[in-house]
Coordinates of C-alpha atoms in Angstrom, one line a residue:
M26 CA 16.1 -55.6 -76.1
A27 CA 18.4 -58.4 -77.3
L28 CA 20.4 -60.8 -75.2
A29 CA 23.6 -62.5 -76.5
A30 CA 23.9 -66.2 -76.0
G31 CA 25.4 -66.8 -72.6
G32 CA 25.1 -63.1 -71.8
E33 CA 23.3 -61.2 -69.1
T34 CA 21.8 -57.7 -68.6
E35 CA 20.5 -55.8 -65.6
L36 CA 17.1 -53.9 -65.7
T37 CA 15.5 -51.9 -62.9
W38 CA 11.8 -51.4 -62.4
T39 CA 10.0 -49.3 -59.8
L40 CA 6.8 -51.1 -58.8
P41 CA 3.7 -49.5 -57.3
K42 CA 2.8 -50.5 -53.8
G43 CA 0.7 -53.7 -53.6
Y44 CA 2.4 -55.8 -56.2
D45 CA 2.8 -59.4 -55.0
R46 CA 4.0 -61.2 -58.1
L47 CA 6.1 -60.6 -61.2
R48 CA 6.4 -62.5 -64.5
A49 CA 9.0 -61.9 -67.3
E50 CA 8.5 -63.5 -70.7
L51 CA 11.2 -64.1 -73.4
D52 CA 10.0 -63.9 -77.0
G53 CA 12.6 -66.4 -78.2
G54 CA 10.6 -69.1 -79.9
D55 CA 13.1 -71.8 -79.1
A56 CA 12.4 -75.5 -78.7
L57 CA 12.2 -75.3 -74.9
A58 CA 9.2 -73.0 -74.3
E59 CA 8.8 -73.7 -70.6
D60 CA 11.8 -71.7 -69.5
D61 CA 10.9 -68.7 -71.6
D62 CA 8.8 -67.5 -68.6
A63 CA 10.2 -66.4 -65.2
F64 CA 8.1 -66.0 -62.1
L65 CA 8.9 -64.2 -58.8
S66 CA 6.9 -63.6 -55.7
V67 CA 7.6 -60.2 -54.2
G68 CA 5.0 -60.4 -51.4
Q69 CA 6.3 -63.5 -49.6
A70 CA 7.1 -61.8 -46.2
R71 CA 4.5 -62.6 -43.6
P72 CA 3.5 -59.9 -41.1
I73 CA 3.9 -60.8 -37.4
S74 CA 1.5 -59.6 -34.7
A75 CA 3.2 -59.4 -31.3
L76 CA 1.4 -59.0 -27.9
L77 CA 3.7 -57.5 -25.2
V78 CA 2.5 -58.2 -21.7
S79 CA 4.6 -56.0 -19.4
E80 CA 4.3 -53.4 -16.7
Q81 CA 7.3 -51.5 -18.1
P82 CA 7.3 -52.2 -21.8
D83 CA 9.3 -49.3 -23.3
T84 CA 12.6 -51.0 -23.8
L85 CA 11.2 -54.1 -25.4
R86 CA 8.7 -52.1 -27.4
R87 CA 11.4 -50.0 -29.0
A88 CA 13.4 -53.1 -29.9
L89 CA 10.4 -54.9 -31.4
A90 CA 9.4 -51.8 -33.4
A91 CA 12.8 -52.1 -35.2
V92 CA 12.0 -55.6 -36.4
P93 CA 10.5 -55.4 -40.0
G94 CA 7.0 -56.6 -40.3
V95 CA 6.2 -56.8 -36.6
R96 CA 3.1 -55.0 -35.2
V97 CA 3.2 -54.6 -31.4
T98 CA 0.3 -54.3 -29.0
V99 CA 1.0 -53.7 -25.3
V100 CA -1.2 -54.9 -22.4
D101 CA -0.7 -54.7 -18.7
P102 CA -0.4 -58.2 -17.0
A103 CA -3.6 -57.4 -15.1
G104 CA -5.5 -57.0 -18.4
Y105 CA -4.2 -60.2 -20.0
Q106 CA -6.9 -62.7 -20.6
P107 CA -5.7 -66.4 -21.0
P108 CA -5.3 -68.1 -23.3
G109 CA -4.5 -64.8 -24.9
S110 CA -5.4 -63.3 -28.2
S111 CA -4.8 -64.3 -31.8
A112 CA -1.2 -62.9 -31.7
D113 CA 1.5 -64.7 -33.6
L114 CA 3.9 -64.1 -30.7
T115 CA 3.1 -63.3 -27.1
I116 CA 5.9 -61.8 -24.9
F117 CA 5.6 -62.1 -21.2
E118 CA 7.9 -59.9 -19.1
G119 CA 8.0 -60.6 -15.4
F120 CA 4.8 -62.4 -15.6
L121 CA 3.5 -65.8 -16.8
P122 CA -0.1 -67.0 -17.2
P123 CA -1.5 -70.4 -16.1
E124 CA -1.1 -71.7 -19.7
W125 CA 0.8 -70.9 -22.9
P126 CA -1.1 -68.9 -25.6
A127 CA -2.2 -70.4 -28.9
G128 CA 0.8 -68.8 -30.8
A129 CA 4.5 -68.7 -29.9
A130 CA 5.6 -67.4 -26.6
L131 CA 8.7 -65.6 -25.2
A132 CA 9.0 -65.6 -21.4
I133 CA 11.3 -62.9 -20.0
N134 CA 12.4 -63.0 -16.4
P135 CA 9.7 -65.5 -15.4
P136 CA 8.6 -65.1 -11.7
P137 CA 8.7 -67.9 -9.1
G138 CA 5.6 -69.9 -8.6
S139 CA 4.6 -70.3 -12.2
P140 CA 2.9 -73.6 -13.3
L141 CA 4.7 -73.4 -16.7
V142 CA 8.3 -73.0 -15.6
E143 CA 10.1 -74.0 -12.4
V144 CA 11.8 -70.9 -11.1
G145 CA 13.9 -70.6 -7.9
Q146 CA 12.7 -68.6 -5.0
Q147 CA 16.1 -66.9 -4.3
A148 CA 17.7 -64.4 -6.7
Q149 CA 21.4 -65.0 -7.3
R150 CA 24.3 -63.2 -9.0
L151 CA 26.2 -64.9 -11.7
G152 CA 29.9 -65.6 -11.5
E153 CA 32.7 -64.3 -13.6
G154 CA 32.9 -67.5 -15.7
E155 CA 32.8 -67.6 -19.5
L156 CA 29.4 -67.8 -21.1
T157 CA 28.5 -70.8 -23.2
Q158 CA 26.6 -70.3 -26.5
T159 CA 25.1 -73.1 -28.5
G160 CA 22.9 -73.2 -31.6
D161 CA 22.4 -70.9 -34.6
L162 CA 20.2 -68.5 -32.7
L163 CA 23.1 -66.8 -31.0
A164 CA 25.7 -67.4 -33.7
G165 CA 27.9 -64.3 -34.1
L166 CA 26.4 -62.4 -31.2
S167 CA 28.9 -61.2 -28.6
F168 CA 27.9 -61.0 -24.9
A169 CA 31.4 -59.9 -23.7
G170 CA 31.1 -57.4 -20.9
V171 CA 27.3 -57.9 -20.6
S172 CA 26.0 -57.8 -17.0
F173 CA 22.8 -59.7 -16.5
G174 CA 22.2 -58.6 -12.9
P175 CA 20.7 -60.9 -10.3
I176 CA 18.5 -63.6 -11.7
Y177 CA 16.0 -66.2 -10.4
P178 CA 17.4 -69.5 -11.7
V179 CA 15.2 -71.4 -14.1
A180 CA 15.3 -75.2 -14.0
P181 CA 15.5 -76.3 -17.6
P182 CA 12.2 -78.1 -18.6
A183 CA 12.5 -81.5 -20.4
W184 CA 11.3 -79.9 -23.6
A185 CA 13.8 -77.0 -23.7
E186 CA 17.6 -76.8 -24.2
P187 CA 20.0 -74.0 -23.0
R188 CA 21.3 -71.7 -25.7
L189 CA 23.2 -69.4 -23.4
A190 CA 24.5 -70.3 -20.0
D191 CA 26.8 -69.1 -17.3
G192 CA 28.4 -72.3 -16.0
G193 CA 25.4 -74.5 -14.9
T194 CA 23.0 -71.6 -14.9
P195 CA 20.9 -71.3 -18.1
L196 CA 20.2 -67.7 -19.3
I197 CA 18.4 -68.4 -22.6
L198 CA 16.4 -71.6 -23.3
R199 CA 14.6 -72.7 -26.4
G200 CA 12.2 -75.5 -27.0
R201 CA 8.7 -76.7 -28.0
D202 CA 6.1 -77.6 -25.3
G203 CA 3.6 -79.7 -27.1
A204 CA 2.3 -77.5 -30.0
H205 CA 3.9 -74.3 -28.5
E206 CA 7.1 -72.7 -29.7
V207 CA 8.7 -71.2 -26.5
A208 CA 11.8 -69.3 -25.6
I209 CA 12.8 -68.3 -22.1
W210 CA 15.1 -65.5 -21.0
A211 CA 15.9 -66.2 -17.4
F212 CA 17.0 -62.6 -16.6
D213 CA 15.6 -59.2 -16.4
P214 CA 17.1 -57.0 -19.2
A215 CA 16.5 -53.8 -17.2
A216 CA 18.6 -55.2 -14.3
G217 CA 21.8 -55.3 -16.4
N218 CA 23.4 -53.4 -19.2
L219 CA 22.2 -55.7 -22.1
P220 CA 19.7 -53.1 -23.5
T221 CA 22.6 -50.7 -24.1
R222 CA 24.5 -53.2 -26.2
L223 CA 24.2 -53.9 -29.9
A224 CA 23.5 -57.5 -29.1
F225 CA 20.1 -56.6 -27.6
P226 CA 18.1 -55.5 -30.7
L227 CA 19.8 -58.3 -32.7
L228 CA 18.8 -60.9 -30.0
V229 CA 15.2 -59.6 -30.0
A230 CA 15.0 -59.7 -33.8
R231 CA 16.5 -63.2 -34.0
T232 CA 14.2 -64.6 -31.3
V233 CA 11.1 -63.2 -33.0
R234 CA 12.1 -64.8 -36.3
D235 CA 13.1 -68.1 -34.6
L236 CA 9.7 -68.4 -32.8
T237 CA 7.5 -67.5 -35.7
P238 CA 7.1 -69.3 -39.1
P239 CA 9.6 -68.2 -41.7
P240 CA 8.6 -66.3 -44.9
L241 CA 7.9 -68.3 -48.1
P242 CA 10.7 -68.5 -50.6
A243 CA 10.5 -66.0 -53.4
S244 CA 11.0 -68.7 -56.1
L245 CA 12.0 -72.3 -56.5
P246 CA 13.1 -74.4 -59.4
A247 CA 10.5 -76.9 -60.7
G248 CA 10.7 -80.2 -58.9
A249 CA 12.4 -78.8 -55.8
P250 CA 10.8 -79.6 -52.4
L251 CA 9.0 -76.9 -50.5
T252 CA 9.4 -77.3 -46.7
L253 CA 7.1 -75.3 -44.5
R254 CA 7.0 -74.6 -40.7
P255 CA 3.4 -73.6 -40.4
D256 CA 1.7 -71.4 -37.8
P257 CA 1.0 -73.7 -34.8
R258 CA -2.6 -72.4 -34.7
A259 CA -3.2 -73.8 -38.2
A260 CA -5.2 -77.1 -38.5
E261 CA -4.5 -77.7 -42.2
L262 CA -2.4 -76.5 -45.1
R263 CA -3.8 -76.1 -48.6
L264 CA -1.6 -75.8 -51.7
V265 CA -3.1 -74.7 -55.0
D266 CA -1.1 -75.1 -58.2
P267 CA -1.1 -72.8 -61.2
R268 CA -3.9 -74.9 -62.8
G269 CA -6.1 -74.6 -59.8
V270 CA -5.6 -78.2 -58.5
E271 CA -5.7 -78.3 -54.7
A272 CA -3.8 -80.5 -52.2
T273 CA -4.7 -80.4 -48.5
L274 CA -2.7 -81.8 -45.6
A275 CA -3.1 -81.8 -41.9
S276 CA -0.9 -79.3 -40.2
A277 CA 2.3 -80.5 -38.5
Q278 CA 5.5 -79.1 -37.1
A279 CA 7.1 -79.3 -40.5
I280 CA 5.5 -80.2 -43.9
T281 CA 7.2 -80.9 -47.2
F282 CA 5.5 -80.6 -50.6
D283 CA 7.3 -82.4 -53.4
T284 CA 4.7 -81.8 -56.2
L285 CA 5.8 -78.4 -57.4
T286 CA 6.6 -79.4 -61.0
Q287 CA 4.3 -77.0 -62.9
P288 CA 5.9 -73.5 -63.6
G289 CA 3.9 -70.6 -62.3
F290 CA 2.5 -69.4 -59.0
Y291 CA 1.5 -71.7 -56.2
R292 CA -0.9 -70.4 -53.5
V293 CA -0.2 -71.5 -49.9
E294 CA -2.9 -71.3 -47.3
E295 CA -2.7 -72.1 -43.6
R296 CA -6.3 -72.7 -42.3
R297 CA -8.0 -73.0 -39.0
D298 CA -11.8 -73.4 -38.5
G299 CA -12.4 -73.0 -42.2
A300 CA -10.6 -69.6 -42.4
A301 CA -7.2 -68.7 -43.7
V302 CA -4.6 -67.9 -40.9
F303 CA -2.1 -67.0 -43.6
R304 CA -1.9 -66.7 -47.4
G305 CA 1.2 -66.5 -49.6
L306 CA 2.6 -67.2 -53.0
V307 CA 5.6 -69.3 -54.2
A308 CA 6.9 -68.9 -57.7
V309 CA 8.2 -72.0 -59.5
N310 CA 10.4 -71.7 -62.6
A311 CA 11.3 -74.3 -65.2
G312 CA 14.7 -74.7 -66.8
A313 CA 18.2 -74.6 -65.5
A314 CA 21.5 -73.1 -66.6
L315 CA 22.9 -76.5 -67.5
E316 CA 19.8 -77.5 -69.4
S317 CA 19.9 -74.3 -71.5
N318 CA 23.6 -74.5 -72.3
L319 CA 24.0 -75.9 -75.8
R320 CA 27.8 -76.0 -75.9
V321 CA 29.2 -79.4 -76.8
R322 CA 30.8 -81.1 -73.9
S323 CA 32.4 -84.5 -73.2
A324 CA 30.0 -87.2 -72.3
V325 CA 32.7 -89.0 -70.2
P326 CA 33.7 -87.1 -67.0
A327 CA 37.4 -86.9 -66.1
V328 CA 38.5 -89.5 -63.5
A329 CA 39.6 -88.0 -60.2
G330 CA 43.4 -87.3 -60.3
E331 CA 43.6 -87.2 -64.1
Q332 CA 44.3 -84.1 -66.1
S333 CA 41.0 -82.3 -66.8
A334 CA 42.2 -81.4 -70.3
A335 CA 42.0 -85.1 -71.3
A336 CA 38.3 -85.1 -70.6
D337 CA 37.8 -81.9 -72.6
T338 CA 39.6 -83.2 -75.7
P339 CA 37.0 -84.1 -78.4
R340 CA 37.1 -87.8 -79.4
E341 CA 37.4 -88.6 -83.1
L342 CA 34.4 -90.5 -84.4
T343 CA 34.5 -93.1 -87.2
D344 CA 31.6 -93.9 -89.5
L345 CA 30.8 -97.7 -89.4
W346 CA 28.1 -97.9 -92.1
P347 CA 30.6 -98.6 -95.0
W348 CA 32.0 -101.6 -93.2
L349 CA 28.6 -102.9 -92.3
A350 CA 27.4 -102.5 -95.9
L351 CA 30.5 -104.4 -97.2
G352 CA 29.9 -107.2 -94.7
A353 CA 26.3 -107.5 -95.9
L354 CA 27.4 -107.6 -99.6
A355 CA 29.8 -110.4 -98.8
V356 CA 27.1 -112.5 -97.1
L357 CA 24.8 -112.0 -100.2
M358 CA 27.6 -113.2 -102.6
L359 CA 28.2 -116.3 -100.5
E360 CA 24.5 -117.1 -100.5
W361 CA 24.3 -116.6 -104.3
G362 CA 27.3 -118.8 -105.0
Y363 CA 25.8 -121.6 -102.7
I364 CA 22.5 -121.6 -104.5
H365 CA 24.0 -121.7 -108.1
R366 CA 26.8 -124.2 -107.5

């Protein structure tokens, strides 16, 4: 296959199951060899284990099953053992334990009397006021015509902010309690008509993705920073470059690596107690479209407000060496005349 300069082509491959990386090599033999290889990670999605603690789990279990990569386990509240299992996300419906689990948590319709969230003792019905939505979590979701039924009002904790509210009554809250990513739905989905609306499965999927660490990027240009939001259960992060050189950092809410300058595959590990909580690959590629473009262009950019054509007009260059040689000859003749006078 041959590619014309500045051209492009489209190829399709069917990969067997289990591939996690791809490499394409151009047999060009040009002066810039580093950008003749292209790398892509195709296994960067990270699976999510979800534990659903509920007496009537059917509605939520169906919504969770529609979220790609999520594996759901259901347990009755009476069988829940704090601080919970090793699930990435624990969803409590109508129940809250004495403490948050090690992973992320979604509290749905929390009951009064919980030590984790302050909930009112009397159920109340919402007014007919307009709902207030804030943040990217609910962007584009419509709750018009949704009835939430009677709710037990939740007092917003200091660590959480309302994302959906009816007047002064918060319906959805999001925050971080210490090392725990937490979302609160202050309503019972079964008491209203939300499960019958398109917004419900979208809300479930977005909440799951918002609470759990995002997948790794499939590829990055060399030198670009890699920012990670690791699993809160991880104690350290290990980054291994294509040459096998390791870098280890203590885990934090967000970590940025700025040492991805070597083309190839970088291995990312989130570790706890000496074992990997998560493993993934990030592909790093050298070269850029501007770097590979060999067309002659003006070295002086056009000034704002001027015609761009003026900047694109080639400047006429004049050779200076004949004048420099003539000047040197004149200096030599003057010196010769001064010596032989």
